[in-house]
Tab-separated table of C-alpha atoms in Angstrom:
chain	number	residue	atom	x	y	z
H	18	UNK	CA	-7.430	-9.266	-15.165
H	19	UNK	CA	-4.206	-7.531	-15.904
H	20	UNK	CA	-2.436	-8.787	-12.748
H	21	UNK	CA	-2.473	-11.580	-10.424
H	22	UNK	CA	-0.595	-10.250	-7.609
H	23	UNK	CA	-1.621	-13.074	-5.019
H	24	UNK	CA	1.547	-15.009	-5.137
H	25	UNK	CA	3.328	-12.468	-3.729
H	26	UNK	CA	3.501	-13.947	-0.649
H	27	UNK	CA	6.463	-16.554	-1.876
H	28	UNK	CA	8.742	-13.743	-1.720
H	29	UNK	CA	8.242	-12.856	1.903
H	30	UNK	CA	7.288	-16.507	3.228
H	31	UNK	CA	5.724	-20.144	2.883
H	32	UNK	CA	2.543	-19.171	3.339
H	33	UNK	CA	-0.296	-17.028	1.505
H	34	UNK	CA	-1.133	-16.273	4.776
H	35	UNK	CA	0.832	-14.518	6.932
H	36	UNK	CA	1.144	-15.379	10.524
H	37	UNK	CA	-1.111	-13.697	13.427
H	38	UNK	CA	-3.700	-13.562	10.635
H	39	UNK	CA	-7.136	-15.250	9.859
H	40	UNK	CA	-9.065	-15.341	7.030
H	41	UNK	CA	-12.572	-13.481	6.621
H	42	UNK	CA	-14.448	-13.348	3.375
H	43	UNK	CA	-16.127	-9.809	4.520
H	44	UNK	CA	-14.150	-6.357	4.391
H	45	UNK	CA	-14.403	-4.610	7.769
H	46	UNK	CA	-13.760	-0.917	7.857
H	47	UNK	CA	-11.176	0.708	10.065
H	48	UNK	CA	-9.906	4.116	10.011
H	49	UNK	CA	-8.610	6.854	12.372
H	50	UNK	CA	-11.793	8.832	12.271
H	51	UNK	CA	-14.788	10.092	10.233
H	52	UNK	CA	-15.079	9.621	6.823
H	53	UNK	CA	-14.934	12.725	4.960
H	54	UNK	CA	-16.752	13.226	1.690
H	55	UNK	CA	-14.936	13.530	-1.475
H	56	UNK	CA	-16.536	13.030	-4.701
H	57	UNK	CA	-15.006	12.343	-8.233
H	58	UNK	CA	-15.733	14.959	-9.683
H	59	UNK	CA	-13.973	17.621	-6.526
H	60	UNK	CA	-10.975	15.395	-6.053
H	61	UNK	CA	-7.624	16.068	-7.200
H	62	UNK	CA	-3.960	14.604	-6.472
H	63	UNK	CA	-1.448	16.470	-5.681
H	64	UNK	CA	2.174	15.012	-6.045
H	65	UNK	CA	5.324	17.040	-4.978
H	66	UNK	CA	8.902	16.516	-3.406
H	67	UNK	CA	11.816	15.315	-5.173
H	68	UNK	CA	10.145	14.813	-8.613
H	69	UNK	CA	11.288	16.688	-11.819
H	70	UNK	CA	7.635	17.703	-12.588
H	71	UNK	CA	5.469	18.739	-9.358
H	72	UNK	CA	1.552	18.018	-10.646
H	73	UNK	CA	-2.314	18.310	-9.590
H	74	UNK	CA	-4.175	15.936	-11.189
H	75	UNK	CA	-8.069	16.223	-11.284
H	76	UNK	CA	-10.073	12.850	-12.243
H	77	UNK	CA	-9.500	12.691	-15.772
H	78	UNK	CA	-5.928	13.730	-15.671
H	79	UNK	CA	-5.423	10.948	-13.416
H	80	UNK	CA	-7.438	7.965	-15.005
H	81	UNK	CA	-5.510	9.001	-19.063
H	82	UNK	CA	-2.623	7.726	-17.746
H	83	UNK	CA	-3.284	4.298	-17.515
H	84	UNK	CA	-5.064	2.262	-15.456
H	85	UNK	CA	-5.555	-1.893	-14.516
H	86	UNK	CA	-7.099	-4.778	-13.008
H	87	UNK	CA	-5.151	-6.492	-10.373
H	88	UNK	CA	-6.295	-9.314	-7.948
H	89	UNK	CA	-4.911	-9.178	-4.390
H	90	UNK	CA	-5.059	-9.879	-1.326
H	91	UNK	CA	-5.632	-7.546	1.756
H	92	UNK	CA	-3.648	-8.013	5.403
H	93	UNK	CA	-4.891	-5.909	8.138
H	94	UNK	CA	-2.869	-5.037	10.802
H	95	UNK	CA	-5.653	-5.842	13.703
H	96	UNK	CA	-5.264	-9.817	12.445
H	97	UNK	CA	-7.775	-10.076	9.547
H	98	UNK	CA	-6.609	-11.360	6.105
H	99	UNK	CA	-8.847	-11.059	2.824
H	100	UNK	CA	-7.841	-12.766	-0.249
H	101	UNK	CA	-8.660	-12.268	-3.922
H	102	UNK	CA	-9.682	-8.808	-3.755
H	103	UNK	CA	-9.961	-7.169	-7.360
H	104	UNK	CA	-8.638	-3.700	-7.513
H	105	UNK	CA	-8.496	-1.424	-10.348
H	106	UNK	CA	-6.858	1.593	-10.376
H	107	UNK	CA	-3.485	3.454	-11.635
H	108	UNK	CA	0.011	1.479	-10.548
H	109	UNK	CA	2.338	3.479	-8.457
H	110	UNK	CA	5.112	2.749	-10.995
H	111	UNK	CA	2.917	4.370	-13.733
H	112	UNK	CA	2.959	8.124	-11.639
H	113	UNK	CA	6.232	7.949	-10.615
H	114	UNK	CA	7.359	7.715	-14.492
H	115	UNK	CA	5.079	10.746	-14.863
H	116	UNK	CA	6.267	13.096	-12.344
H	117	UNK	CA	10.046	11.593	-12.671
H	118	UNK	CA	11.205	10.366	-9.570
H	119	UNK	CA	14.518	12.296	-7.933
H	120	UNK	CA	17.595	10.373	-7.621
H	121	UNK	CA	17.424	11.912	-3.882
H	122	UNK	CA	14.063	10.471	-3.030
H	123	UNK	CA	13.987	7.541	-0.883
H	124	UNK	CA	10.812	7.761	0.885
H	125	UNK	CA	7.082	8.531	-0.026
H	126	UNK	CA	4.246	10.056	2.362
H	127	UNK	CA	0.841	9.720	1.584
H	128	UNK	CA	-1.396	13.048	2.602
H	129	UNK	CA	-5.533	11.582	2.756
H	130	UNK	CA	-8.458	14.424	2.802
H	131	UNK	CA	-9.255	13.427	6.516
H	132	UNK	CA	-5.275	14.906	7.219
H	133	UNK	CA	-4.080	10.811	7.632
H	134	UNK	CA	-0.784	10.270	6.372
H	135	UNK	CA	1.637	7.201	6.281
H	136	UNK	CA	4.600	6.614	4.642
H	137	UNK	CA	6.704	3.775	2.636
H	138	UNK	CA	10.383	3.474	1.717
H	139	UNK	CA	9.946	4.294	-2.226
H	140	UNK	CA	11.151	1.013	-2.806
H	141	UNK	CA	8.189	-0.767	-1.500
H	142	UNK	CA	6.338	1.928	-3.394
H	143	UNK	CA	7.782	0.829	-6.745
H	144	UNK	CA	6.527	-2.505	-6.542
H	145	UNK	CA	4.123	-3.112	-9.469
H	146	UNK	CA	1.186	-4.286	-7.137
H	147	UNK	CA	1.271	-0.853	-5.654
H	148	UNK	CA	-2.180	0.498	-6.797
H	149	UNK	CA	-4.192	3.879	-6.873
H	150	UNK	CA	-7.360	2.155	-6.360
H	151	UNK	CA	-10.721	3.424	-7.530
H	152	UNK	CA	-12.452	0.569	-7.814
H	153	UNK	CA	-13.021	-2.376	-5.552
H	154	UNK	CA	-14.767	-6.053	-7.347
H	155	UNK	CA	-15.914	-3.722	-10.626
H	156	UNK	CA	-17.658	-1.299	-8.740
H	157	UNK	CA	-16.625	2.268	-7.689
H	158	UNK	CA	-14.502	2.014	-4.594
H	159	UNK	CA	-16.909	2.749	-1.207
H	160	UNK	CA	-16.475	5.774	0.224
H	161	UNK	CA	-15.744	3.858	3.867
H	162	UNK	CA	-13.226	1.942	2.050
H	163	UNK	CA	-11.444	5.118	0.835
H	164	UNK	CA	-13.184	6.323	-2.683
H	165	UNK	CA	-12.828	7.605	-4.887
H	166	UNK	CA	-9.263	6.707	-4.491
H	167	UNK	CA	-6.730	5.028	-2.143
H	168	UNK	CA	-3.692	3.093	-2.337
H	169	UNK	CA	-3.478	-0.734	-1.820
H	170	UNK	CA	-0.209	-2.389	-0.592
H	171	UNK	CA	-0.643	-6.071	-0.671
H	172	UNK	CA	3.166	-6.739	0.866
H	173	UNK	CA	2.403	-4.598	3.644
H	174	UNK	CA	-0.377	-4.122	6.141
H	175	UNK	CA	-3.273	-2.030	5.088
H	176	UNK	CA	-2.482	0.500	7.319
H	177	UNK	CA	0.375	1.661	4.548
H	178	UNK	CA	-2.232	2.110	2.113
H	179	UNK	CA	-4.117	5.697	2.741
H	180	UNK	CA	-7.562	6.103	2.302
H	181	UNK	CA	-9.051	8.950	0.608
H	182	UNK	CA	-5.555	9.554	-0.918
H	183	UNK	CA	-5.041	13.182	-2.148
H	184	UNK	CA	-1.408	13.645	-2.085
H	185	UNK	CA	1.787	12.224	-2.259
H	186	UNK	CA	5.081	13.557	-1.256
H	187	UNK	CA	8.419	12.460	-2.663
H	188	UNK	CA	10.603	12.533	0.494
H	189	UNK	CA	14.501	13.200	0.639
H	190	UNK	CA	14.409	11.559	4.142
H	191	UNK	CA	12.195	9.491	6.083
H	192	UNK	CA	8.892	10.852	7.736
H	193	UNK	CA	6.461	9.123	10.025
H	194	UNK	CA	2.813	9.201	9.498
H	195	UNK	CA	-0.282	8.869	11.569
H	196	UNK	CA	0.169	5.636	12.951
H	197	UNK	CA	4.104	5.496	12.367
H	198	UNK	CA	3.982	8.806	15.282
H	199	UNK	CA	2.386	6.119	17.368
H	200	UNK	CA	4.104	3.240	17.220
H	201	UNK	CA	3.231	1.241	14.330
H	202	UNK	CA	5.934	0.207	12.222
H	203	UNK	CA	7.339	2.084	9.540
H	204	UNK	CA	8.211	-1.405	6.927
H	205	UNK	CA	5.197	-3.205	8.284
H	206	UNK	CA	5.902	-6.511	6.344
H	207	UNK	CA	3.299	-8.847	7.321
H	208	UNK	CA	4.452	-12.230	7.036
H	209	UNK	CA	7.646	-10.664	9.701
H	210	UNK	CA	5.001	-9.542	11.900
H	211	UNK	CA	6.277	-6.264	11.637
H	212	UNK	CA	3.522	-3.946	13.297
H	213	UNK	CA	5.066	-2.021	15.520
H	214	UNK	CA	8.253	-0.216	15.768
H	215	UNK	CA	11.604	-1.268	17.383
H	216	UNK	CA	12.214	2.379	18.033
């Protein structure tokens, strides 16, 4: 295990977990729609924006530069809480040094294959428990739980964290996604109940 990120939580409050949520030891499976069929070997990730080096990544391209192990846990907007997942994939920090990250960027949106996007401030984004996950508990990441790759956001609600991830966009400016468009909140912190917007 290369990271324990389950103490997180002290940062944003008292308790692992965060209010409005229970705890469940199985891994339901929510998204927006279908779920489209992307295999290793077709995928590629596209990242663009404000970034001194715009790149498509295929599988192998993306796995070389450096992958871990983290345990986290999981906080689902709908009320459900799942703790000591074990992701592995490639840290957000670990891209962002690859593509260089513009002094003007301040947001990131997430493009999936079944046209889902969200976004984060980059801040949140360059947390170190920020994962490109491919696998899920030493197995290859289910394809209803996103594979072969999606991003895992353990400080906010899963919602931030796109499935089927095959893009991500270096933003000068903020730009809501899916969910954002209808309401949901664009910091989603869980343990502020943040799920829905102000605006």
């Amino acid at each position: 295990m290369d990271r324990d990120a389950t103490d997180i939580y002290r940062e944003f409050g008292d308790e692992r977990l965060p209010p409005g949520q229970h705890r469940t030891d199985s891994f339901p499976v929510l998204s927006k729609g279908s779920t489209p069929r992307v295999t290793r070997e077709e995928w590629t990730l596209s990242v663009s924006g404000a970034v001194a080096e715009a790149v498509t990544l295929d599988w192998d391209a993306f796995t070389s530069l450096g992958v871990e192990t983290q345990r986290q846990d999981f906080h689902c907007v709908t009320g459900w809480s799942r703790f000591d997942c074990e992701f592995t994939g490639l840290p957000f920090t670990t891209l962002a040094e690859r593509v260089g990250v513009g002094s003007e960027a301040v947001h990131v949106l997430f493009h999936a294959a079944d046209d889902y996007t969200t976004d984060l401030p980059l801040d949140a984004c360059l947390r170190p428990e920020t994962l490109l996950a491919f696998e899920f508990d030493g197995n290859p990441l289910p394809r209803d739980h996103g594979g072969p790759v999606r991003v895992v956001t353990p400080h906010r609600y899963a919602y931030k964290g796109a499935k089927w991830v095959t893009g991500i966009e270096f933003l000068t400016e903020p730009q809501r996604g899916f969910w954002e468009k209808r309401g949901y909140s664009v910091t989603a912190d869980p343990w502020a109940e943040e799920r829905y917007s102000d605006s």
